[in-house]
Amino acid sequence: MKKLLLAASVFALTACSTPSEPQLTLTPQPVIAAQPLVQGKALALDSRDLRTAQFIAVVDSGRENVQPLHSTQNLRITLEQALSRQLASQGYTITADSQGTLRLDVLEAMVNVKHSVMSHDLSSKLQLQLVVETPTGKFIKRYSGKSERTGAMSASVEDMELAMNNLINAVLKDIYADQELNKYMQENL
C-alpha cells in the first residue's frame, strides 16, 4: 500500500512539473465612441463559434513538426465581450429581452507560422459575420482581415498574440465604422 501511495505521489508531482503547451492571450480593444449614436435602443447579443478547429495558431517548424496553439480564454466569449463594450459605448443597451438580436459568428481566426532556420513567415486571418434580426427583417454581413509578416529567427508567442490582436482590433474598427450596419440598426431596432 505504501509503495502504491509513493508511486501515485511521484506520478502526481511529475505531472505538475511537465511543461505545458504555450497559449496565446487575446486582448482585443474595442472602439469606444466619444458620443453615443443612439439612445435607448435595446438589442440582445449572441455569438457562435463556427470554426472547424478550436486552436488559434499553427506553428510549422518543418520536418512534419506542426504544433497547434490554443487561446488562454474562449475566443467566442472574448469577441462577444469586446463587441458588447463597443455597442454599449455607441448607446445600445444589451439585454436578453429585446425584439432585435445581433449574433456574432466566428468563421475563421488563425495565425499560421512557418519557421525556417533563420526566419519566420507569419500569416493571420480573421473572418466574422454579424447577423442582425429584427421584426422587420434581417441584415447579414461578413467582416474579414488578413495580415502577413516576415521576421528574423523564430516567431514568439508574443508575435502571434500581437498579430491576432491587431487583426481583431482592425475588424472591430471596420464594424464600428460600417455605415450600412449602423443605419440598419438605428432604423430597425
Tab-separated table of C-alpha atoms in Angstrom:
chain	number	residue	atom	x	y	z
A	1	MET	CA	0.000	0.000	0.000
A	2	LYS	CA	2.837	2.375	0.879
A	3	LYS	CA	4.555	1.639	-2.453
A	4	LEU	CA	1.338	2.405	-4.302
A	5	LEU	CA	0.917	5.694	-2.420
A	6	LEU	CA	4.547	6.635	-3.104
A	7	ALA	CA	4.188	5.811	-6.819
A	8	ALA	CA	0.988	7.884	-7.058
A	9	SER	CA	2.700	10.839	-5.328
A	10	VAL	CA	5.685	10.703	-7.673
A	11	PHE	CA	3.369	10.497	-10.680
A	12	ALA	CA	1.341	13.486	-9.472
A	13	LEU	CA	4.454	15.590	-8.886
A	14	THR	CA	5.854	14.640	-12.280
A	15	ALA	CA	2.585	15.599	-13.973
A	16	CYS	CA	2.651	19.008	-12.282
A	17	SER	CA	6.192	19.733	-13.378
A	18	THR	CA	5.860	18.817	-17.051
A	19	PRO	CA	5.910	21.892	-19.282
A	20	SER	CA	2.560	22.827	-20.737
A	21	GLU	CA	1.968	23.951	-24.303
A	22	PRO	CA	2.214	27.724	-24.755
A	23	GLN	CA	-1.090	29.551	-25.168
A	24	LEU	CA	-1.999	32.892	-26.708
A	25	THR	CA	-3.627	35.639	-24.657
A	26	LEU	CA	-6.040	37.718	-26.703
A	27	THR	CA	-6.874	41.224	-25.518
A	28	PRO	CA	-8.998	42.983	-28.143
A	29	GLN	CA	-9.500	46.722	-27.771
A	30	PRO	CA	-12.995	47.718	-28.946
A	31	VAL	CA	-13.622	51.166	-30.375
A	32	ILE	CA	-15.157	53.323	-27.658
A	33	ALA	CA	-17.425	56.023	-29.099
A	34	ALA	CA	-16.896	59.580	-27.887
A	35	GLN	CA	-20.616	60.288	-28.377
A	36	PRO	CA	-23.424	57.696	-28.385
A	37	LEU	CA	-25.031	57.204	-31.812
A	38	VAL	CA	-28.364	56.112	-30.368
A	39	GLN	CA	-30.285	56.429	-27.128
A	40	GLY	CA	-32.237	53.605	-25.561
A	41	LYS	CA	-32.078	51.122	-28.437
A	42	ALA	CA	-32.086	47.632	-26.958
A	43	LEU	CA	-30.704	44.521	-28.531
A	44	ALA	CA	-29.847	41.004	-27.496
A	45	LEU	CA	-26.298	39.868	-28.239
A	46	ASP	CA	-25.450	36.264	-29.042
A	47	SER	CA	-22.449	34.523	-30.559
A	48	ARG	CA	-21.399	31.238	-32.141
A	49	ASP	CA	-18.007	29.761	-32.909
A	50	LEU	CA	-18.332	28.051	-36.297
A	51	ARG	CA	-14.642	27.263	-36.822
A	52	THR	CA	-13.753	23.659	-37.591
A	53	ALA	CA	-10.657	23.776	-35.366
A	54	GLN	CA	-10.602	25.457	-31.968
A	55	PHE	CA	-6.931	26.405	-31.897
A	56	ILE	CA	-5.745	29.938	-32.692
A	57	ALA	CA	-2.288	29.326	-34.161
A	58	VAL	CA	-0.396	26.639	-36.041
A	59	VAL	CA	3.394	26.619	-35.922
A	60	ASP	CA	5.095	24.655	-38.695
A	61	SER	CA	8.764	24.093	-37.866
A	62	GLY	CA	9.375	21.887	-40.889
A	63	ARG	CA	10.128	18.175	-40.986
A	64	GLU	CA	6.423	17.471	-40.363
A	65	ASN	CA	6.594	19.158	-36.961
A	66	VAL	CA	3.325	21.084	-36.662
A	67	GLN	CA	2.146	22.433	-33.309
A	68	PRO	CA	-1.354	23.879	-32.731
A	69	LEU	CA	-1.663	26.594	-30.069
A	70	HIS	CA	-4.852	27.476	-28.214
A	71	SER	CA	-6.017	30.685	-26.586
A	72	THR	CA	-5.941	31.097	-22.801
A	73	GLN	CA	-9.587	32.187	-22.968
A	74	ASN	CA	-12.584	31.247	-25.079
A	75	LEU	CA	-12.302	33.224	-28.340
A	76	ARG	CA	-16.079	33.448	-28.875
A	77	ILE	CA	-16.674	34.911	-25.420
A	78	THR	CA	-13.708	37.299	-25.738
A	79	LEU	CA	-15.013	38.661	-29.052
A	80	GLU	CA	-18.594	38.876	-27.765
A	81	GLN	CA	-17.456	40.882	-24.720
A	82	ALA	CA	-15.401	43.263	-26.875
A	83	LEU	CA	-18.322	43.802	-29.265
A	84	SER	CA	-20.670	44.307	-26.310
A	85	ARG	CA	-18.441	47.070	-24.881
A	86	GLN	CA	-18.218	48.682	-28.318
A	87	LEU	CA	-22.007	48.641	-28.821
A	88	ALA	CA	-22.651	49.932	-25.285
A	89	SER	CA	-20.385	52.919	-25.977
A	90	GLN	CA	-22.488	53.635	-29.086
A	91	GLY	CA	-25.589	53.877	-26.877
A	92	TYR	CA	-27.104	50.423	-27.344
A	93	THR	CA	-28.494	48.608	-24.331
A	94	ILE	CA	-27.536	44.938	-24.323
A	95	THR	CA	-30.412	42.983	-22.824
A	96	ALA	CA	-31.799	39.454	-23.092
A	97	ASP	CA	-35.398	40.583	-23.621
A	98	SER	CA	-35.234	42.590	-26.818
A	99	GLN	CA	-37.064	42.267	-30.119
A	100	GLY	CA	-33.817	42.785	-32.017
A	101	THR	CA	-30.894	40.349	-31.914
A	102	LEU	CA	-27.323	40.727	-33.064
A	103	ARG	CA	-25.439	37.458	-33.497
A	104	LEU	CA	-21.676	37.314	-33.903
A	105	ASP	CA	-20.432	34.268	-35.822
A	106	VAL	CA	-16.719	33.464	-35.646
A	107	LEU	CA	-15.963	31.893	-39.030
A	108	GLU	CA	-12.158	31.936	-39.028
A	109	ALA	CA	-9.393	33.024	-36.651
A	110	MET	CA	-5.935	31.648	-37.321
A	111	VAL	CA	-2.261	32.577	-37.172
A	112	ASN	CA	-0.091	30.377	-39.390
A	113	VAL	CA	3.630	30.414	-38.640
A	114	LYS	CA	6.257	28.778	-40.859
A	115	HIS	CA	9.751	28.583	-39.401
A	116	SER	CA	12.956	28.131	-41.331
A	117	VAL	CA	16.482	28.116	-39.952
A	118	MET	CA	16.910	31.907	-39.885
A	119	SER	CA	13.435	33.426	-40.355
A	120	HIS	CA	9.680	33.021	-39.988
A	121	ASP	CA	6.606	33.880	-42.017
A	122	LEU	CA	3.535	34.827	-40.014
A	123	SER	CA	0.149	34.910	-41.768
A	124	SER	CA	-3.044	35.831	-39.880
A	125	LYS	CA	-6.678	35.593	-40.942
A	126	LEU	CA	-9.893	36.608	-39.205
A	127	GLN	CA	-13.440	36.384	-40.517
A	128	LEU	CA	-16.516	37.355	-38.516
A	129	GLN	CA	-20.148	37.515	-39.549
A	130	LEU	CA	-22.804	39.724	-37.976
A	131	VAL	CA	-26.468	38.779	-38.262
A	132	VAL	CA	-28.966	41.397	-37.096
A	133	GLU	CA	-32.532	40.094	-36.810
A	134	THR	CA	-35.412	42.466	-36.144
A	135	PRO	CA	-39.187	42.153	-36.504
A	136	THR	CA	-38.853	43.967	-39.852
A	137	GLY	CA	-36.095	41.852	-41.385
A	138	LYS	CA	-32.575	40.513	-41.315
A	139	PHE	CA	-29.160	42.048	-42.043
A	140	ILE	CA	-26.117	39.799	-42.653
A	141	LYS	CA	-22.590	40.990	-43.325
A	142	ARG	CA	-19.096	39.466	-43.137
A	143	TYR	CA	-16.030	41.289	-41.904
A	144	SER	CA	-12.560	39.935	-42.544
A	145	GLY	CA	-8.931	40.818	-42.314
A	146	LYS	CA	-5.566	39.372	-43.274
A	147	SER	CA	-2.016	40.241	-42.356
A	148	GLU	CA	1.368	38.855	-43.299
A	149	ARG	CA	4.737	39.455	-41.768
A	150	THR	CA	8.245	38.083	-42.118
A	151	GLY	CA	10.813	38.264	-39.359
A	152	ALA	CA	14.224	37.059	-38.334
A	153	MET	CA	14.684	33.966	-36.195
A	154	SER	CA	11.596	32.178	-34.854
A	155	ALA	CA	8.262	33.798	-34.031
A	156	SER	CA	7.462	34.135	-30.343
A	157	VAL	CA	4.086	33.654	-28.691
A	158	GLU	CA	4.042	37.448	-28.231
A	159	ASP	CA	4.478	37.920	-32.016
A	160	MET	CA	1.474	35.656	-32.636
A	161	GLU	CA	-0.615	37.430	-29.962
A	162	LEU	CA	0.237	40.831	-31.437
A	163	ALA	CA	-0.701	39.694	-34.949
A	164	MET	CA	-4.111	38.318	-33.890
A	165	ASN	CA	-4.906	41.199	-31.503
A	166	ASN	CA	-4.097	43.768	-34.204
A	167	LEU	CA	-6.296	41.902	-36.679
A	168	ILE	CA	-9.216	41.689	-34.219
A	169	ASN	CA	-8.875	45.418	-33.454
A	170	ALA	CA	-8.894	46.278	-37.170
A	171	VAL	CA	-12.050	44.216	-37.763
A	172	LEU	CA	-13.756	45.810	-34.720
A	173	LYS	CA	-12.934	49.239	-36.222
A	174	ASP	CA	-14.499	48.135	-39.518
A	175	ILE	CA	-17.668	47.060	-37.677
A	176	TYR	CA	-17.767	50.364	-35.779
A	177	ALA	CA	-17.364	52.448	-38.940
A	178	ASP	CA	-19.785	50.440	-41.112
A	179	GLN	CA	-22.427	52.973	-42.188
A	180	GLU	CA	-24.696	50.277	-43.649
A	181	LEU	CA	-24.772	48.317	-40.377
A	182	ASN	CA	-25.218	51.421	-38.234
A	183	LYS	CA	-28.072	52.717	-40.411
A	184	TYR	CA	-29.880	49.348	-40.356
A	185	MET	CA	-29.605	49.057	-36.583
A	186	GLN	CA	-30.712	52.659	-35.966
A	187	GLU	CA	-33.750	52.319	-38.229
A	188	ASN	CA	-34.894	48.803	-37.301
A	189	LEU	CA	-34.216	48.273	-33.594
